[in-house]
Amino acid sequence: MSTTGKDPQWRDAERFAERHARTVLARTDVRVTGPGSATELDLVGIDFAGRVEHRRSPVGRSDLEDLRAAAGSFVAVFYSRSGFTKTALLWAEEHHIALFGYTDTGYASPANPCAAELVHRAQTESEHHVRTATELVSRRANAARQEAERREREALALELRAEDEARRAAERRRVRRDRSERVLGRTVALLLQIQIEPGALAATVDRLEHSTIVAAVTDSADRLSMGDRPHAVALLRSMFDDAAAVLEVLTPPTARDTANYRTSRAAVERGLDALDAADGAGSVGHVAPEHVATQLKAAELSWRSLVSELGKALPAPLLGDVPVPRRARHLTWSGGI
């Protein structure tokens, strides 16, 4: 029957065969050729050629030969509503044509081993594709989850680092504020002392220069008990505060940008940092004696540099009135002969 002479039920059968080829045979590219097609095929795909017969008599060998000739090397499939003749069945098996019978209620079944094999191969391939797709989706889901977890960990680590840095910055500000307050208090006290006793500044510098307390504490650092350690560190910190106060008094505001002042301030900060480390600032748990000794030695080096700069900055003492030597009497002119 020509394509223009097919009744509506025949068209429904072609659409049913198309759905069957796509869903059961896993040929998702199969489509109905439609009216006006130049080919004798009712169904075509990339590697698929099919015919659909909706007549009441079984399909014979001649129809299969026409399908085989039109299909060429493609997979040939024939759908018949009324079955196939015995000759057609034998010839189809010999020439690898898959035969399917279908009903008006929408059911199709293989009519020869070639068709059954085609269904089985489609199911196997579909299962393989499903497993492959499932594994791919699973891998992508795992990768996405791992990536999300990695980003979450990085965000958490970044947040923790930011919080830690904020705490460290706040601690640094607190330490600087405490040091500034201590130095300010000692500076005011030193200025008042100078008002009462003008030689107090030079006496303080001399006391700091010739003090052996820093060296003595450093030499006994590894023998300090845990109870004596805070007192020793506090004593050295007090001496650094006195030296910092002397530095502020000796240095006028216009000389705060000089190299000597910056060197001295850096020595003060290094020494105080070393003392804080020896006292366990920023450490968790017990501070090893070796660590304490190392930090106290670093503080002693800063102390030596600091007192050396203080000695250089101390102004030279002003000389008083120098008496004029008296002339001998015999050299004195009396105004007469």
GROMACS .gro file of N, CA and C in nm, residues 38 47 56 76 122 151 154-156 184 186 188 196 206 210 225 236 239 261 271 273 281 290 322 328 333:
model
   78
   38ALA      N    1   1.036   0.953  -0.001
   38ALA     CA    2   1.078   0.884  -0.123
   38ALA      C    3   1.121   0.741  -0.097
   47ASP      N    4   2.127   0.382   1.212
   47ASP     CA    5   2.165   0.247   1.171
   47ASP      C    6   2.042   0.156   1.179
   56ARG      N    7  -0.447  -0.749   0.735
   56ARG     CA    8  -0.500  -0.866   0.804
   56ARG      C    9  -0.427  -0.995   0.768
   76ALA      N   10   1.765  -0.431   1.010
   76ALA     CA   11   1.632  -0.437   0.948
   76ALA      C   12   1.531  -0.493   1.047
  122ALA      N   13   1.963  -0.469   2.327
  122ALA     CA   14   1.922  -0.333   2.363
  122ALA      C   15   1.910  -0.318   2.514
  151ARG      N   16   3.566   2.379   4.972
  151ARG     CA   17   3.542   2.523   4.980
  151ARG      C   18   3.494   2.562   5.119
  154GLU      N   19   3.797   2.560   5.337
  154GLU     CA   20   3.879   2.678   5.309
  154GLU      C   21   3.815   2.804   5.368
  155ALA      N   22   3.682   2.814   5.353
  155ALA     CA   23   3.613   2.930   5.409
  155ALA      C   24   3.625   2.933   5.561
  156LEU      N   25   3.611   2.813   5.622
  156LEU     CA   26   3.624   2.805   5.768
  156LEU      C   27   3.766   2.838   5.811
  184LEU      N   28   5.503   5.624   7.974
  184LEU     CA   29   5.454   5.759   8.001
  184LEU      C   30   5.460   5.790   8.151
  186ARG      N   31   5.657   5.656   8.376
  186ARG     CA   32   5.796   5.669   8.421
  186ARG      C   33   5.860   5.797   8.365
  188VAL      N   34   5.701   6.083   8.313
  188VAL     CA   35   5.651   6.193   8.397
  188VAL      C   36   5.724   6.194   8.531
  196ILE      N   37   6.327   6.850   9.060
  196ILE     CA   38   6.374   6.859   9.199
  196ILE      C   39   6.525   6.848   9.206
  206ASP      N   40   7.365   5.680   8.421
  206ASP     CA   41   7.483   5.614   8.475
  206ASP      C   42   7.444   5.484   8.546
  210HIS      N   43   7.576   5.106   8.415
  210HIS     CA   44   7.663   5.026   8.498
  210HIS      C   45   7.588   4.916   8.574
  225SER      N   46   6.388   2.900   8.881
  225SER     CA   47   6.272   2.815   8.905
  225SER      C   48   6.148   2.879   8.844
  236LEU      N   49   6.354   4.289   8.482
  236LEU     CA   50   6.416   4.335   8.358
  236LEU      C   51   6.321   4.425   8.280
  239MET      N   52   6.344   4.768   8.412
  239MET     CA   53   6.464   4.839   8.368
  239MET      C   54   6.450   4.889   8.225
  261TYR      N   55   6.744   5.763   6.742
  261TYR     CA   56   6.619   5.743   6.816
  261TYR      C   57   6.547   5.618   6.767
  271GLY      N   58   6.368   4.412   7.305
  271GLY     CA   59   6.390   4.362   7.440
  271GLY      C   60   6.261   4.326   7.510
  273ASP      N   61   5.976   4.247   7.367
  273ASP     CA   62   5.920   4.128   7.301
  273ASP      C   63   5.987   4.001   7.352
  281ALA      N   64   5.422   3.463   7.700
  281ALA     CA   65   5.315   3.528   7.624
  281ALA      C   66   5.299   3.460   7.489
  290GLU      N   67   6.513   2.620   7.822
  290GLU     CA   68   6.599   2.657   7.710
  290GLU      C   69   6.541   2.776   7.635
  322VAL      N   70   8.553   7.935   8.494
  322VAL     CA   71   8.694   7.898   8.509
  322VAL      C   72   8.766   8.017   8.577
  328ALA      N   73  10.167   8.753   8.910
  328ALA     CA   74  10.266   8.773   9.018
  328ALA      C   75  10.277   8.921   9.053
  333TRP      N   76  10.193   9.636   8.740
  333TRP     CA   77  10.236   9.777   8.724
  333TRP      C   78  10.158   9.863   8.821
   0.00000   0.00000   0.00000
